[in-house]
Amino acid sequence: MQIIIDIEDETPLFAQLVKQIKTAIMAKKPMAGDALPSIRQLATDLDINKKTVAKAYQMLERDNVIVTKGYRGTFVHPDAIKNCNFNLNEWIIIQLTQNIKTLRDAGATDSEMRIAFAHVMNETK
């Protein structure tokens, strides 16, 4: 798996990493069950902060693209290829767009929506 990080790109480094790992997995390089480099090793190889790699791995694990098995390491999830096609952020934007349209159609102002959104976010922690 070859990963190339472009520090000049406007895309955040963790997002570049997520995208390239998903692309490699979809190309079956690596395959389900294969080990991935540790966070520390990948950060060293790419000369980036290990927190950046950790964030990318966290997002990939959340999406069931990779699985961490404690001290044994990080591996490609058995359903990784299927799960690479789901973009949680894209889905969130679609859901919020539909809800905001419904609220605007009902006459809610942007200020009312922001206040309500903050209230709901604080109440559902």
Tab-separated table of N, CA and C in Angstrom:
chain	number	residue	atom	x	y	z
A	1	MET	N	0.862	-1.174	0.000
A	1	MET	CA	0.000	0.000	0.000
A	1	MET	C	0.901	1.226	0.000
A	2	GLN	N	0.728	2.054	-1.006
A	2	GLN	CA	1.523	3.274	-1.103
A	2	GLN	C	0.630	4.463	-0.782
A	3	ILE	N	1.074	5.279	0.154
A	3	ILE	CA	0.337	6.472	0.551
A	3	ILE	C	1.230	7.677	0.327
A	4	ILE	N	0.677	8.673	-0.348
A	4	ILE	CA	1.412	9.905	-0.606
A	4	ILE	C	0.601	11.061	-0.048
A	5	ILE	N	1.168	11.771	0.904
A	5	ILE	CA	0.503	12.904	1.532
A	5	ILE	C	1.004	14.185	0.877
A	6	ASP	N	0.078	15.028	0.465
A	6	ASP	CA	0.404	16.307	-0.162
A	6	ASP	C	0.117	17.421	0.837
A	7	ILE	N	1.169	17.971	1.436
A	7	ILE	CA	0.971	19.012	2.449
A	7	ILE	C	0.493	20.330	1.845
A	8	GLU	N	0.591	20.465	0.530
A	8	GLU	CA	0.123	21.673	-0.158
A	8	GLU	C	-1.371	21.601	-0.470
A	9	ASP	N	-1.937	20.414	-0.432
A	9	ASP	CA	-3.352	20.202	-0.729
A	9	ASP	C	-4.206	20.818	0.379
A	10	GLU	N	-5.344	21.387	0.025
A	10	GLU	CA	-6.259	21.980	1.006
A	10	GLU	C	-6.966	20.913	1.830
A	11	THR	N	-7.019	19.688	1.320
A	11	THR	CA	-7.658	18.586	2.037
A	11	THR	C	-6.844	18.274	3.285
A	12	PRO	N	-7.499	18.171	4.450
A	12	PRO	CA	-6.755	17.844	5.668
A	12	PRO	C	-5.974	16.542	5.508
A	13	LEU	N	-4.837	16.456	6.186
A	13	LEU	CA	-3.974	15.290	6.059
A	13	LEU	C	-4.685	14.002	6.458
A	14	PHE	N	-5.474	14.052	7.547
A	14	PHE	CA	-6.168	12.836	7.974
A	14	PHE	C	-7.164	12.379	6.910
A	15	ALA	N	-7.817	13.337	6.227
A	15	ALA	CA	-8.781	12.993	5.181
A	15	ALA	C	-8.070	12.391	3.964
A	16	GLN	N	-6.887	12.912	3.632
A	16	GLN	CA	-6.105	12.320	2.549
A	16	GLN	C	-5.749	10.879	2.891
A	17	LEU	N	-5.370	10.668	4.133
A	17	LEU	CA	-4.989	9.339	4.586
A	17	LEU	C	-6.168	8.377	4.528
A	18	VAL	N	-7.327	8.805	5.022
A	18	VAL	CA	-8.533	7.973	4.982
A	18	VAL	C	-8.863	7.601	3.542
A	19	LYS	N	-8.861	8.583	2.670
A	19	LYS	CA	-9.213	8.341	1.264
A	19	LYS	C	-8.248	7.364	0.607
A	20	GLN	N	-6.962	7.541	0.850
A	20	GLN	CA	-5.971	6.674	0.198
A	20	GLN	C	-6.010	5.253	0.754
A	21	ILE	N	-6.272	5.112	2.045
A	21	ILE	CA	-6.389	3.762	2.610
A	21	ILE	C	-7.624	3.071	2.046
A	22	LYS	N	-8.744	3.808	1.953
A	22	LYS	CA	-9.958	3.214	1.373
A	22	LYS	C	-9.719	2.823	-0.086
A	23	THR	N	-9.044	3.677	-0.839
A	23	THR	CA	-8.757	3.382	-2.244
A	23	THR	C	-7.904	2.123	-2.368
A	24	ALA	N	-6.893	2.003	-1.513
A	24	ALA	CA	-6.030	0.820	-1.545
A	24	ALA	C	-6.813	-0.439	-1.191
A	25	ILE	N	-7.679	-0.331	-0.186
A	25	ILE	CA	-8.475	-1.491	0.223
A	25	ILE	C	-9.437	-1.898	-0.891
A	26	MET	N	-10.030	-0.937	-1.561
A	26	MET	CA	-10.951	-1.257	-2.655
A	26	MET	C	-10.211	-1.918	-3.820
A	27	ALA	N	-8.920	-1.604	-3.958
A	27	ALA	CA	-8.091	-2.240	-4.991
A	27	ALA	C	-7.516	-3.570	-4.490
A	28	LYS	N	-7.946	-3.977	-3.287
A	28	LYS	CA	-7.510	-5.230	-2.646
A	28	LYS	C	-6.016	-5.262	-2.379
A	29	LYS	N	-5.480	-4.098	-2.031
A	29	LYS	CA	-4.070	-3.965	-1.639
A	29	LYS	C	-4.004	-3.049	-0.431
A	30	PRO	N	-4.205	-3.468	0.735
A	30	PRO	CA	-4.245	-4.800	1.325
A	30	PRO	C	-5.645	-5.410	1.278
A	31	MET	N	-5.716	-6.692	1.628
A	31	MET	CA	-6.984	-7.423	1.601
A	31	MET	C	-7.521	-7.610	3.018
A	32	ALA	N	-8.766	-8.045	3.106
A	32	ALA	CA	-9.404	-8.285	4.402
A	32	ALA	C	-8.519	-9.190	5.255
A	33	GLY	N	-8.320	-8.777	6.493
A	33	GLY	CA	-7.516	-9.539	7.432
A	33	GLY	C	-6.048	-9.173	7.452
A	34	ASP	N	-5.590	-8.453	6.435
A	34	ASP	CA	-4.177	-8.059	6.396
A	34	ASP	C	-3.892	-6.999	7.453
A	35	ALA	N	-2.690	-7.037	7.984
A	35	ALA	CA	-2.266	-6.061	8.989
A	35	ALA	C	-1.916	-4.734	8.324
A	36	LEU	N	-2.192	-3.662	9.035
A	36	LEU	CA	-1.799	-2.325	8.603
A	36	LEU	C	-0.655	-1.858	9.504
A	37	PRO	N	0.108	-0.874	9.051
A	37	PRO	CA	1.178	-0.355	9.910
A	37	PRO	C	0.595	0.239	11.195
A	38	SER	N	1.377	0.212	12.249
A	38	SER	CA	0.940	0.852	13.490
A	38	SER	C	0.835	2.357	13.253
A	39	ILE	N	0.138	3.021	14.141
A	39	ILE	CA	0.005	4.474	14.042
A	39	ILE	C	1.380	5.117	14.043
A	40	ARG	N	2.204	4.702	14.970
A	40	ARG	CA	3.560	5.281	15.087
A	40	ARG	C	4.373	5.033	13.824
A	41	GLN	N	4.305	3.798	13.309
A	41	GLN	CA	5.095	3.462	12.122
A	41	GLN	C	4.634	4.261	10.905
A	42	LEU	N	3.328	4.353	10.690
A	42	LEU	CA	2.813	5.088	9.536
A	42	LEU	C	3.138	6.576	9.654
A	43	ALA	N	3.016	7.121	10.856
A	43	ALA	CA	3.355	8.533	11.063
A	43	ALA	C	4.828	8.784	10.745
A	44	THR	N	5.680	7.873	11.168
A	44	THR	CA	7.114	8.002	10.891
A	44	THR	C	7.379	7.889	9.390
A	45	ASP	N	6.766	6.894	8.749
A	45	ASP	CA	6.968	6.684	7.311
A	45	ASP	C	6.529	7.894	6.489
A	46	LEU	N	5.417	8.526	6.906
A	46	LEU	CA	4.862	9.653	6.143
A	46	LEU	C	5.368	11.007	6.630
A	47	ASP	N	6.130	10.979	7.726
A	47	ASP	CA	6.659	12.198	8.341
A	47	ASP	C	5.534	13.169	8.707
A	48	ILE	N	4.500	12.615	9.377
A	48	ILE	CA	3.394	13.431	9.874
A	48	ILE	C	3.162	13.096	11.347
A	49	ASN	N	2.369	13.909	12.003
A	49	ASN	CA	2.080	13.736	13.419
A	49	ASN	C	1.286	12.455	13.639
A	50	LYS	N	1.628	11.709	14.695
A	50	LYS	CA	0.918	10.451	14.941
A	50	LYS	C	-0.541	10.688	15.325
A	51	LYS	N	-0.879	11.891	15.826
A	51	LYS	CA	-2.280	12.202	16.128
A	51	LYS	C	-3.104	12.276	14.845
A	52	THR	N	-2.474	12.690	13.762
A	52	THR	CA	-3.149	12.738	12.460
A	52	THR	C	-3.486	11.322	11.994
A	53	VAL	N	-2.530	10.426	12.121
A	53	VAL	CA	-2.753	9.034	11.732
A	53	VAL	C	-3.798	8.407	12.652
A	54	ALA	N	-3.711	8.706	13.951
A	54	ALA	CA	-4.676	8.157	14.910
A	54	ALA	C	-6.094	8.607	14.568
A	55	LYS	N	-6.252	9.864	14.160
A	55	LYS	CA	-7.582	10.371	13.783
A	55	LYS	C	-8.095	9.632	12.544
A	56	ALA	N	-7.230	9.429	11.566
A	56	ALA	CA	-7.625	8.709	10.349
A	56	ALA	C	-8.019	7.275	10.697
A	57	TYR	N	-7.218	6.607	11.511
A	57	TYR	CA	-7.528	5.233	11.909
A	57	TYR	C	-8.839	5.187	12.689
A	58	GLN	N	-9.061	6.180	13.545
A	58	GLN	CA	-10.302	6.225	14.329
A	58	GLN	C	-11.509	6.326	13.400
A	59	MET	N	-11.415	7.159	12.382
A	59	MET	CA	-12.524	7.310	11.433
A	59	MET	C	-12.723	6.023	10.624
A	60	LEU	N	-11.637	5.396	10.219
A	60	LEU	CA	-11.736	4.146	9.466
A	60	LEU	C	-12.319	3.028	10.321
A	61	GLU	N	-11.969	3.020	11.590
A	61	GLU	CA	-12.523	2.003	12.484
A	61	GLU	C	-14.003	2.262	12.737
A	62	ARG	N	-14.372	3.522	12.904
A	62	ARG	CA	-15.780	3.888	13.089
A	62	ARG	C	-16.622	3.407	11.914
A	63	ASP	N	-16.050	3.474	10.714
A	63	ASP	CA	-16.762	3.077	9.495
A	63	ASP	C	-16.599	1.593	9.170
A	64	ASN	N	-15.999	0.837	10.082
A	64	ASN	CA	-15.779	-0.607	9.896
A	64	ASN	C	-14.963	-0.923	8.648
A	65	VAL	N	-13.961	-0.101	8.397
A	65	VAL	CA	-13.030	-0.355	7.299
A	65	VAL	C	-11.793	-1.063	7.854
A	66	ILE	N	-11.430	-0.710	9.078
A	66	ILE	CA	-10.335	-1.386	9.762
A	66	ILE	C	-10.821	-1.813	11.137
A	67	VAL	N	-10.062	-2.688	11.766
A	67	VAL	CA	-10.392	-3.139	13.113
A	67	VAL	C	-9.086	-3.211	13.911
A	68	THR	N	-9.120	-2.651	15.112
A	68	THR	CA	-7.952	-2.697	15.981
A	68	THR	C	-8.138	-3.815	16.992
A	69	LYS	N	-7.123	-4.632	17.115
A	69	LYS	CA	-7.176	-5.776	18.024
A	69	LYS	C	-6.144	-5.587	19.133
A	70	GLY	N	-6.350	-4.547	19.913
A	70	GLY	CA	-5.466	-4.277	21.048
A	70	GLY	C	-4.009	-4.208	20.642
A	71	TYR	N	-3.191	-4.913	21.404
A	71	TYR	CA	-1.752	-4.885	21.143
A	71	TYR	C	-1.333	-5.739	19.956
A	72	ARG	N	-2.265	-6.492	19.390
A	72	ARG	CA	-1.936	-7.320	18.227
A	72	ARG	C	-1.843	-6.493	16.957
A	73	GLY	N	-2.475	-5.319	16.936
A	73	GLY	CA	-2.346	-4.454	15.779
A	73	GLY	C	-3.669	-4.062	15.152
A	74	THR	N	-3.557	-3.450	13.990
A	74	THR	CA	-4.709	-2.968	13.231
A	74	THR	C	-4.772	-3.739	11.923
A	75	PHE	N	-5.988	-4.165	11.570
A	75	PHE	CA	-6.178	-5.031	10.417
A	75	PHE	C	-7.318	-4.520	9.542
A	76	VAL	N	-7.316	-4.950	8.286
A	76	VAL	CA	-8.408	-4.621	7.368
A	76	VAL	C	-9.636	-5.421	7.809
A	77	HIS	N	-10.754	-4.736	7.986
A	77	HIS	CA	-12.013	-5.345	8.415
A	77	HIS	C	-12.493	-6.341	7.353
A	78	PRO	N	-13.105	-7.462	7.776
A	78	PRO	CA	-13.606	-8.449	6.792
A	78	PRO	C	-14.585	-7.864	5.770
A	79	ASP	N	-15.375	-6.854	6.156
A	79	ASP	CA	-16.340	-6.224	5.243
A	79	ASP	C	-15.858	-4.863	4.747
A	80	ALA	N	-14.555	-4.663	4.745
A	80	ALA	CA	-13.992	-3.346	4.437
A	80	ALA	C	-14.405	-2.813	3.067
A	81	ILE	N	-14.367	-3.649	2.049
A	81	ILE	CA	-14.677	-3.165	0.695
A	81	ILE	C	-16.101	-2.633	0.637
A	82	LYS	N	-17.032	-3.373	1.197
A	82	LYS	CA	-18.433	-2.916	1.226
A	82	LYS	C	-18.565	-1.617	2.030
A	83	ASN	N	-17.845	-1.538	3.143
A	83	ASN	CA	-17.955	-0.390	4.028
A	83	ASN	C	-17.227	0.848	3.517
A	84	CYS	N	-16.321	0.681	2.561
A	84	CYS	CA	-15.608	1.832	1.987
A	84	CYS	C	-16.548	2.746	1.206
A	85	ASN	N	-17.651	2.191	0.743
A	85	ASN	CA	-18.573	2.975	-0.089
A	85	ASN	C	-19.491	3.878	0.715
A	86	PHE	N	-19.546	3.698	2.023
A	86	PHE	CA	-20.410	4.528	2.852
A	86	PHE	C	-19.616	5.702	3.390
A	87	ASN	N	-20.124	6.916	3.154
A	87	ASN	CA	-19.468	8.125	3.633
A	87	ASN	C	-20.378	8.771	4.673
A	88	LEU	N	-20.023	8.616	5.934
A	88	LEU	CA	-20.854	9.131	7.026
A	88	LEU	C	-21.036	10.641	6.933
A	89	ASN	N	-19.961	11.368	6.611
A	89	ASN	CA	-20.070	12.826	6.526
A	89	ASN	C	-21.038	13.251	5.426
A	90	GLU	N	-20.979	12.568	4.303
A	90	GLU	CA	-21.896	12.869	3.200
A	90	GLU	C	-23.342	12.600	3.628
A	91	TRP	N	-23.563	11.488	4.324
A	91	TRP	CA	-24.897	11.132	4.804
A	91	TRP	C	-25.411	12.179	5.793
A	92	ILE	N	-24.540	12.641	6.692
A	92	ILE	CA	-24.931	13.672	7.667
A	92	ILE	C	-25.365	14.941	6.943
A	93	ILE	N	-24.608	15.350	5.941
A	93	ILE	CA	-24.944	16.566	5.189
A	93	ILE	C	-26.299	16.418	4.509
A	94	ILE	N	-26.556	15.269	3.935
A	94	ILE	CA	-27.850	15.030	3.278
A	94	ILE	C	-28.983	15.137	4.298
A	95	GLN	N	-28.805	14.496	5.457
A	95	GLN	CA	-29.839	14.519	6.494
A	95	GLN	C	-30.082	15.937	7.003
A	96	LEU	N	-29.007	16.665	7.277
A	96	LEU	CA	-29.154	18.034	7.779
A	96	LEU	C	-29.787	18.945	6.729
A	97	THR	N	-29.397	18.767	5.478
A	97	THR	CA	-29.968	19.583	4.402
A	97	THR	C	-31.475	19.387	4.316
A	98	GLN	N	-31.916	18.134	4.392
A	98	GLN	CA	-33.354	17.857	4.332
A	98	GLN	C	-34.079	18.460	5.536
A	99	ASN	N	-33.503	18.318	6.720
A	99	ASN	CA	-34.143	18.857	7.922
A	99	ASN	C	-34.178	20.381	7.923
A	100	ILE	N	-33.111	21.004	7.473
A	100	ILE	CA	-33.084	22.470	7.414
A	100	ILE	C	-34.122	22.978	6.422
A	101	LYS	N	-34.253	22.307	5.283
A	101	LYS	CA	-35.275	22.716	4.311
A	101	LYS	C	-36.667	22.624	4.924
A	102	THR	N	-36.935	21.536	5.638
A	102	THR	CA	-38.235	21.363	6.292
A	102	THR	C	-38.483	22.481	7.303
A	103	LEU	N	-37.475	22.791	8.104
A	103	LEU	CA	-37.613	23.848	9.114
A	103	LEU	C	-37.809	25.224	8.466
A	104	ARG	N	-37.063	25.510	7.404
A	104	ARG	CA	-37.222	26.802	6.708
A	104	ARG	C	-38.616	26.904	6.084
A	105	ASP	N	-39.099	25.801	5.505
A	105	ASP	CA	-40.434	25.790	4.926
A	105	ASP	C	-41.497	26.077	5.987
A	106	ALA	N	-41.180	25.686	7.240
A	106	ALA	CA	-42.111	25.923	8.345
A	106	ALA	C	-41.969	27.334	8.908
A	107	GLY	N	-40.968	28.104	8.420
A	107	GLY	CA	-40.806	29.487	8.854
A	107	GLY	C	-39.742	29.715	9.911
A	108	ALA	N	-38.993	28.682	10.286
A	108	ALA	CA	-37.941	28.851	11.300
A	108	ALA	C	-36.804	29.696	10.731
A	109	THR	N	-36.245	30.544	11.587
A	109	THR	CA	-35.105	31.369	11.172
A	109	THR	C	-33.808	30.610	11.417
A	110	ASP	N	-32.729	31.068	10.766
A	110	ASP	CA	-31.426	30.435	10.968
A	110	ASP	C	-31.013	30.517	12.434
A	111	SER	N	-31.273	31.646	13.053
A	111	SER	CA	-30.925	31.825	14.462
A	111	SER	C	-31.671	30.825	15.346
A	112	GLU	N	-32.951	30.640	15.100
A	112	GLU	CA	-33.736	29.677	15.871
A	112	GLU	C	-33.193	28.254	15.680
A	113	MET	N	-32.812	27.949	14.453
A	113	MET	CA	-32.289	26.610	14.177
A	113	MET	C	-30.952	26.390	14.880
A	114	ARG	N	-30.077	27.408	14.858
A	114	ARG	CA	-28.775	27.281	15.528
A	114	ARG	C	-28.950	27.077	17.029
A	115	ILE	N	-29.831	27.846	17.631
A	115	ILE	CA	-30.081	27.723	19.068
A	115	ILE	C	-30.640	26.339	19.381
A	116	ALA	N	-31.600	25.889	18.600
A	116	ALA	CA	-32.204	24.578	18.825
A	116	ALA	C	-31.176	23.468	18.607
A	117	PHE	N	-30.354	23.608	17.577
A	117	PHE	CA	-29.332	22.601	17.287
A	117	PHE	C	-28.354	22.492	18.456
A	118	ALA	N	-27.873	23.637	18.935
A	118	ALA	CA	-26.945	23.634	20.073
A	118	ALA	C	-27.599	23.008	21.297
A	119	HIS	N	-28.866	23.314	21.523
A	119	HIS	CA	-29.591	22.761	22.666
A	119	HIS	C	-29.681	21.236	22.553
A	120	VAL	N	-30.053	20.746	21.385
A	120	VAL	CA	-30.185	19.310	21.186
A	120	VAL	C	-28.825	18.620	21.308
A	121	MET	N	-27.790	19.222	20.759
A	121	MET	CA	-26.444	18.635	20.858
A	121	MET	C	-26.004	18.536	22.315
A	122	ASN	N	-26.297	19.555	23.105
A	122	ASN	CA	-25.904	19.547	24.513
A	122	ASN	C	-26.726	18.562	25.331
A	123	GLU	N	-27.967	18.350	24.947
A	123	GLU	CA	-28.850	17.474	25.710
A	123	GLU	C	-28.648	15.991	25.389
A	124	THR	N	-28.062	15.697	24.237
A	124	THR	CA	-27.949	14.289	23.824
A	124	THR	C	-26.529	13.742	23.970
A	125	LYS	N	-25.759	14.305	24.853
A	125	LYS	CA	-24.377	13.814	25.051
A	125	LYS	C	-24.372	12.488	25.729
